[in-house]
Amino acid sequence: MGTWGIGPFDSDHAGEFGHDVGNARPDRRFAVIEERLNRFLAVPDPDYYLRDEAIAAAALVAAQCPGGPSGNAPYWPRKKIPQLPAHLGPLAATALDKVLANVQETMELWCGVGDRAHGEQWLEGIEDLRRVLDPHTPYTVLYTPPPPLPTEIGTLAVHQALGVDRIRALPGAGSSGPLGSLVRQISQAALRLDAANKNVQTAVEHAVKGLGGLQQRLQDAAADIHRDFHPRDVPAFAVPASLGSAMAIRAERHQHLQDLIGLYRELSAPAPAPARAAAARTSSHTAVRAEDSPTAQTALHLPPPATARHR
């Protein structure tokens, strides 16, 4: 049994559950979903396959809620699911609460193999489902992130600059307003910088390997007593073009991330007292929340991302 992605149905267990839902009579498909949720909740320490089935079941419930997933992703069940009973919403939210309270081991596995990005995306996907199912009830993610790896310089830069151990913990994360959009951009920029730094490390390793080959050739030439050794036997060494390009991309993405961090500090800083008073007077004359208004959205001038050619 395997897992190949971070979506609710990107595993064999979830796929089999989806088949079970599709093979049931239309008027009994809700019962299959309910049974998987209850099975997961009934076990004190469930295996990962029960967890994967519960996440997939919760996703099917969330797909019928406002703002829920579309269900068009690969491997989602293609059979139509009739309108589900209302009580499945709270049941699915409770199941995800249990998932979020036991994510430490899974996230450590992601981070341990140097793939924090996919682990964070997996966890954010579950949090998004949880908010769709019950946007008014707080939930808790019991997860202490391990420190970033030395190569994860973008993630480390955000943690140090903004005083968090997880970008998702920044105030405003998950909201639909300008601050939430900025947090998402910071997360993406940090991960892009991490990837760019990995490319630099790879290019350096190739360069060092090339130097190792050069060293061996020089040693072989020096040990050959049957011919003279000339300076021309030493090939000119230049920095590989791949290393220079990788370093340029890393520098560009580093600057972009710093710009986003600076903008976040500016937006999240408490307003001075006179400004707060003026804002209060202004808000009394409008019924539109600034965070959600189109004007506020367009007034936020985000720095452009790294150029499209660097992907």
Short mmCIF file of C-alpha atoms in Angstrom, two decimals:
data_model
loop_
_atom_site.label_atom_id
_atom_site.label_comp_id
_atom_site.label_asym_id
_atom_site.label_seq_id
_atom_site.Cartn_x
_atom_site.Cartn_y
_atom_site.Cartn_z
CA MET A 1 0.00 0.00 0.00
CA GLY A 2 1.45 3.39 -0.92
CA THR A 3 1.06 7.13 -0.76
CA TRP A 4 2.04 9.25 -3.75
CA GLY A 5 0.77 12.73 -2.93
CA ILE A 6 -0.61 15.06 -0.27
CA GLY A 7 -4.27 15.14 -1.33
CA PRO A 8 -7.06 13.40 0.60
CA PHE A 9 -7.24 10.57 -1.95
CA ASP A 10 -3.55 10.31 -2.84
CA SER A 11 -3.05 6.96 -1.15
CA ASP A 12 -4.10 3.37 -1.73
CA HIS A 13 -6.16 3.24 1.48
CA ALA A 14 -8.09 6.38 0.59
CA GLY A 15 -8.55 5.12 -2.97
CA GLU A 16 -10.07 1.86 -1.76
CA PHE A 17 -12.36 3.81 0.52
CA GLY A 18 -13.44 5.92 -2.47
CA HIS A 19 -14.28 2.74 -4.38
CA ASP A 20 -16.35 1.52 -1.42
CA VAL A 21 -18.32 4.78 -1.46
CA GLY A 22 -18.88 4.57 -5.21
CA ASN A 23 -19.95 0.92 -5.09
CA ALA A 24 -22.58 1.53 -2.43
CA ARG A 25 -26.15 2.37 -3.40
CA PRO A 26 -26.51 6.13 -3.82
CA ASP A 27 -28.85 6.36 -0.83
CA ARG A 28 -26.33 4.43 1.32
CA ARG A 29 -23.12 6.23 0.37
CA PHE A 30 -23.44 8.51 3.37
CA ALA A 31 -23.42 5.40 5.58
CA VAL A 32 -20.00 4.32 4.26
CA ILE A 33 -18.60 7.77 4.99
CA GLU A 34 -20.12 7.81 8.47
CA GLU A 35 -18.83 4.31 9.25
CA ARG A 36 -15.21 5.26 8.36
CA LEU A 37 -15.37 8.39 10.51
CA ASN A 38 -16.79 6.49 13.49
CA ARG A 39 -14.26 3.67 13.06
CA PHE A 40 -11.38 6.15 13.21
CA LEU A 41 -12.81 7.95 16.26
CA ALA A 42 -13.45 4.69 18.12
CA VAL A 43 -9.79 3.58 18.13
CA PRO A 44 -7.58 5.25 20.77
CA ASP A 45 -4.41 4.91 18.71
CA PRO A 46 -5.50 4.32 15.09
CA ASP A 47 -3.17 3.13 12.36
CA TYR A 48 -2.29 5.45 9.52
CA TYR A 49 -4.64 3.67 7.12
CA LEU A 50 -7.62 4.50 9.37
CA ARG A 51 -6.38 8.08 9.49
CA ASP A 52 -6.09 8.27 5.71
CA GLU A 53 -9.64 6.93 5.31
CA ALA A 54 -10.96 9.44 7.86
CA ILE A 55 -9.27 12.34 6.07
CA ALA A 56 -10.75 11.20 2.76
CA ALA A 57 -14.20 10.84 4.35
CA ALA A 58 -13.94 14.32 5.85
CA ALA A 59 -12.96 15.71 2.45
CA LEU A 60 -16.12 14.25 0.89
CA VAL A 61 -18.20 15.96 3.57
CA ALA A 62 -16.30 19.24 3.16
CA ALA A 63 -16.86 19.12 -0.60
CA GLN A 64 -20.55 19.81 0.05
CA CYS A 65 -19.79 22.83 2.27
CA PRO A 66 -19.21 26.42 1.12
CA GLY A 67 -15.57 26.88 0.22
CA GLY A 68 -14.92 23.14 0.20
CA PRO A 69 -12.75 21.23 -2.28
CA SER A 70 -14.11 20.84 -5.78
CA GLY A 71 -13.53 17.12 -5.98
CA ASN A 72 -11.98 17.42 -9.44
CA ALA A 73 -8.52 16.37 -8.29
CA PRO A 74 -7.08 13.07 -9.54
CA TYR A 75 -8.20 9.94 -7.70
CA TRP A 76 -11.32 11.52 -6.20
CA PRO A 77 -14.42 9.30 -6.46
CA ARG A 78 -16.29 10.00 -9.70
CA LYS A 79 -19.63 8.63 -8.53
CA LYS A 80 -22.07 11.36 -7.50
CA ILE A 81 -22.68 11.55 -3.76
CA PRO A 82 -26.19 12.73 -2.82
CA GLN A 83 -26.63 15.48 -0.27
CA LEU A 84 -25.14 14.22 2.98
CA PRO A 85 -26.91 14.41 6.36
CA ALA A 86 -26.10 17.53 8.39
CA HIS A 87 -24.71 15.56 11.34
CA LEU A 88 -21.77 14.37 9.25
CA GLY A 89 -20.25 17.88 9.29
CA PRO A 90 -19.53 17.96 13.05
CA LEU A 91 -18.51 14.30 12.96
CA ALA A 92 -15.96 14.95 10.20
CA ALA A 93 -14.64 18.04 12.04
CA THR A 94 -14.15 15.94 15.18
CA ALA A 95 -12.24 13.34 13.19
CA LEU A 96 -9.91 16.01 11.81
CA ASP A 97 -9.41 17.39 15.32
CA LYS A 98 -8.07 13.95 16.23
CA VAL A 99 -5.83 13.92 13.15
CA LEU A 100 -4.43 17.37 13.95
CA ALA A 101 -3.72 16.31 17.52
CA ASN A 102 -1.48 13.47 16.30
CA VAL A 103 0.56 14.87 13.41
CA GLN A 104 3.95 15.04 15.14
CA GLU A 105 5.30 11.72 13.88
CA THR A 106 4.11 12.26 10.31
CA MET A 107 5.59 15.75 10.13
CA GLU A 108 8.89 14.57 11.57
CA LEU A 109 9.04 11.97 8.81
CA TRP A 110 8.49 14.65 6.16
CA CYS A 111 11.13 16.92 7.69
CA GLY A 112 13.55 14.06 8.31
CA VAL A 113 13.80 13.30 4.61
CA GLY A 114 14.30 16.98 3.78
CA ASP A 115 10.80 17.49 2.38
CA ARG A 116 9.33 19.92 4.88
CA ALA A 117 7.51 21.68 2.02
CA HIS A 118 5.28 18.71 1.18
CA GLY A 119 4.70 18.01 4.86
CA GLU A 120 3.53 21.58 5.45
CA GLN A 121 1.30 21.41 2.37
CA TRP A 122 -0.24 18.16 3.62
CA LEU A 123 -0.89 19.66 7.04
CA GLU A 124 -2.27 22.91 5.63
CA GLY A 125 -4.66 20.89 3.47
CA ILE A 126 -6.08 19.19 6.55
CA GLU A 127 -6.37 22.52 8.38
CA ASP A 128 -8.22 23.98 5.40
CA LEU A 129 -10.70 21.08 5.44
CA ARG A 130 -11.20 21.57 9.17
CA ARG A 131 -12.00 25.26 8.77
CA VAL A 132 -14.48 24.52 5.97
CA LEU A 133 -16.30 21.98 8.12
CA ASP A 134 -16.51 24.22 11.20
CA PRO A 135 -15.18 27.75 10.67
CA HIS A 136 -16.35 29.02 14.06
CA THR A 137 -14.83 26.47 16.46
CA PRO A 138 -11.09 26.77 17.23
CA TYR A 139 -8.90 23.74 16.78
CA THR A 140 -5.42 22.79 17.95
CA VAL A 141 -2.46 21.47 15.97
CA LEU A 142 -0.26 19.51 18.39
CA TYR A 143 2.96 19.79 16.46
CA THR A 144 6.38 21.01 17.52
CA PRO A 145 8.31 21.56 14.30
CA PRO A 146 11.89 20.32 14.24
CA PRO A 147 14.44 23.02 13.45
CA PRO A 148 15.02 23.65 9.75
CA LEU A 149 17.79 21.71 8.07
CA PRO A 150 20.95 23.70 7.24
CA THR A 151 19.89 23.77 3.59
CA GLU A 152 16.43 25.25 4.40
CA ILE A 153 17.71 28.82 4.50
CA GLY A 154 14.41 30.40 3.41
CA THR A 155 12.36 28.71 6.12
CA LEU A 156 15.04 29.53 8.70
CA ALA A 157 15.11 33.18 7.63
CA VAL A 158 11.36 33.58 8.21
CA HIS A 159 11.51 31.78 11.56
CA GLN A 160 14.31 34.02 12.79
CA ALA A 161 12.97 37.27 11.37
CA LEU A 162 9.39 36.89 12.59
CA GLY A 163 9.93 34.83 15.74
CA VAL A 164 7.93 31.70 14.87
CA ASP A 165 8.74 28.02 14.60
CA ARG A 166 6.27 27.49 11.75
CA ILE A 167 5.21 29.95 9.06
CA ARG A 168 1.61 28.79 9.43
CA ALA A 169 1.73 30.12 13.02
CA LEU A 170 2.06 33.74 11.85
CA PRO A 171 -0.91 35.94 12.75
CA GLY A 172 -3.26 36.15 9.79
CA ALA A 173 -2.34 32.74 8.37
CA GLY A 174 -5.35 31.05 6.83
CA SER A 175 -7.43 34.23 6.58
CA SER A 176 -8.87 35.43 3.29
CA GLY A 177 -7.72 39.03 3.71
CA PRO A 178 -4.49 40.78 2.66
CA LEU A 179 -2.50 39.50 5.65
CA GLY A 180 -3.48 35.91 4.93
CA SER A 181 -2.49 36.35 1.29
CA LEU A 182 0.85 37.77 2.37
CA VAL A 183 1.54 34.84 4.70
CA ARG A 184 0.85 32.45 1.83
CA GLN A 185 3.28 34.37 -0.37
CA ILE A 186 5.92 34.33 2.37
CA SER A 187 5.52 30.56 2.72
CA GLN A 188 5.86 30.04 -1.03
CA ALA A 189 8.86 32.38 -1.27
CA ALA A 190 10.61 30.60 1.63
CA LEU A 191 10.12 27.21 0.01
CA ARG A 192 11.31 28.54 -3.35
CA LEU A 193 14.46 29.87 -1.69
CA ASP A 194 14.97 26.49 0.01
CA ALA A 195 14.72 24.81 -3.40
CA ALA A 196 17.11 27.32 -4.98
CA ASN A 197 19.63 26.69 -2.22
CA LYS A 198 19.39 22.94 -2.80
CA ASN A 199 20.18 23.58 -6.47
CA VAL A 200 23.27 25.56 -5.45
CA GLN A 201 24.38 22.72 -3.18
CA THR A 202 23.92 20.23 -6.01
CA ALA A 203 25.94 22.39 -8.40
CA VAL A 204 28.71 22.72 -5.81
CA GLU A 205 28.80 18.94 -5.34
CA HIS A 206 29.16 18.48 -9.10
CA ALA A 207 31.95 21.06 -9.17
CA VAL A 208 33.77 19.37 -6.30
CA LYS A 209 33.37 16.03 -8.02
CA GLY A 210 34.90 17.53 -11.15
CA LEU A 211 37.81 18.84 -9.14
CA GLY A 212 38.28 15.39 -7.68
CA GLY A 213 38.58 13.99 -11.19
CA LEU A 214 41.07 16.73 -12.08
CA GLN A 215 43.12 15.89 -9.02
CA GLN A 216 43.30 12.26 -10.05
CA ARG A 217 44.36 13.17 -13.59
CA LEU A 218 47.13 15.39 -12.21
CA GLN A 219 48.32 12.65 -9.90
CA ASP A 220 48.34 10.17 -12.77
CA ALA A 221 50.29 12.60 -14.95
CA ALA A 222 52.84 13.26 -12.22
CA ALA A 223 53.33 9.54 -11.64
CA ASP A 224 53.94 8.79 -15.33
CA ILE A 225 57.72 8.55 -15.55
CA HIS A 226 57.65 7.81 -19.28
CA ARG A 227 56.71 11.34 -20.33
CA ASP A 228 57.44 14.89 -19.31
CA PHE A 229 54.94 16.86 -17.27
CA HIS A 230 54.00 20.26 -18.73
CA PRO A 231 51.83 23.09 -17.40
CA ARG A 232 49.49 22.49 -20.32
CA ASP A 233 48.55 19.19 -18.67
CA VAL A 234 46.53 21.22 -16.15
CA PRO A 235 43.23 22.23 -17.80
CA ALA A 236 41.93 25.69 -17.08
CA PHE A 237 39.23 25.50 -14.38
CA ALA A 238 36.25 27.83 -14.46
CA VAL A 239 33.18 27.91 -12.28
CA PRO A 240 30.52 25.81 -14.05
CA ALA A 241 27.78 27.85 -15.65
CA SER A 242 25.18 25.85 -13.71
CA LEU A 243 26.67 27.01 -10.39
CA GLY A 244 26.68 30.66 -11.39
CA SER A 245 23.07 30.48 -12.58
CA ALA A 246 21.94 28.65 -9.44
CA MET A 247 23.61 31.23 -7.20
CA ALA A 248 21.97 34.09 -9.12
CA ILE A 249 18.52 32.53 -8.69
CA ARG A 250 19.15 31.97 -4.98
CA ALA A 251 20.15 35.62 -4.50
CA GLU A 252 17.07 36.83 -6.36
CA ARG A 253 14.71 34.68 -4.31
CA HIS A 254 16.45 35.70 -1.08
CA GLN A 255 15.80 39.36 -1.85
CA HIS A 256 12.16 38.65 -2.73
CA LEU A 257 11.63 36.84 0.59
CA GLN A 258 13.22 39.71 2.52
CA ASP A 259 10.86 42.16 0.80
CA LEU A 260 7.85 40.04 1.82
CA ILE A 261 9.07 39.76 5.42
CA GLY A 262 9.46 43.53 5.60
CA LEU A 263 5.97 44.07 4.22
CA TYR A 264 4.51 41.59 6.72
CA ARG A 265 6.18 43.43 9.61
CA GLU A 266 4.70 46.68 8.35
CA LEU A 267 1.17 45.31 7.99
CA SER A 268 1.11 43.33 11.24
CA ALA A 269 2.58 46.07 13.44
CA PRO A 270 0.11 47.72 15.88
CA ALA A 271 -1.05 51.11 14.63
CA PRO A 272 -0.09 54.19 16.71
CA ALA A 273 -2.83 55.57 18.95
CA PRO A 274 -3.82 58.50 16.65
CA ALA A 275 -4.01 56.13 13.70
CA ARG A 276 -6.19 53.71 15.66
CA ALA A 277 -8.53 56.53 16.60
CA ALA A 278 -8.76 57.67 13.00
CA ALA A 279 -9.40 54.11 11.88
CA ALA A 280 -12.16 53.77 14.45
CA ARG A 281 -13.84 56.94 13.20
CA THR A 282 -13.58 55.73 9.62
CA SER A 283 -14.97 52.28 10.43
CA SER A 284 -18.06 53.81 12.01
CA HIS A 285 -19.07 55.16 8.60
CA THR A 286 -18.73 51.93 6.64
CA ALA A 287 -20.18 48.46 6.91
CA VAL A 288 -17.45 46.84 4.86
CA ARG A 289 -14.61 45.18 6.75
CA ALA A 290 -11.28 46.45 5.44
CA GLU A 291 -9.77 43.02 5.36
CA ASP A 292 -12.35 41.67 2.95
CA SER A 293 -13.04 44.72 0.79
CA PRO A 294 -11.86 44.77 -2.83
CA THR A 295 -10.29 48.18 -2.21
CA ALA A 296 -8.10 46.81 0.55
CA GLN A 297 -7.09 43.93 -1.63
CA THR A 298 -5.97 46.17 -4.48
CA ALA A 299 -4.30 48.69 -2.17
CA LEU A 300 -1.82 46.10 -0.94
CA HIS A 301 1.19 46.45 -3.22
CA LEU A 302 3.02 43.13 -2.96
CA PRO A 303 6.56 42.88 -4.30
CA PRO A 304 6.67 40.93 -7.55
CA PRO A 305 7.79 37.31 -7.25
CA ALA A 306 11.07 36.07 -8.64
CA THR A 307 11.05 36.29 -12.42
CA ALA A 308 9.06 33.60 -14.18
CA ARG A 309 12.07 32.24 -15.99
CA HIS A 310 13.54 30.93 -12.72
CA ARG A 311 11.40 27.94 -11.93
#
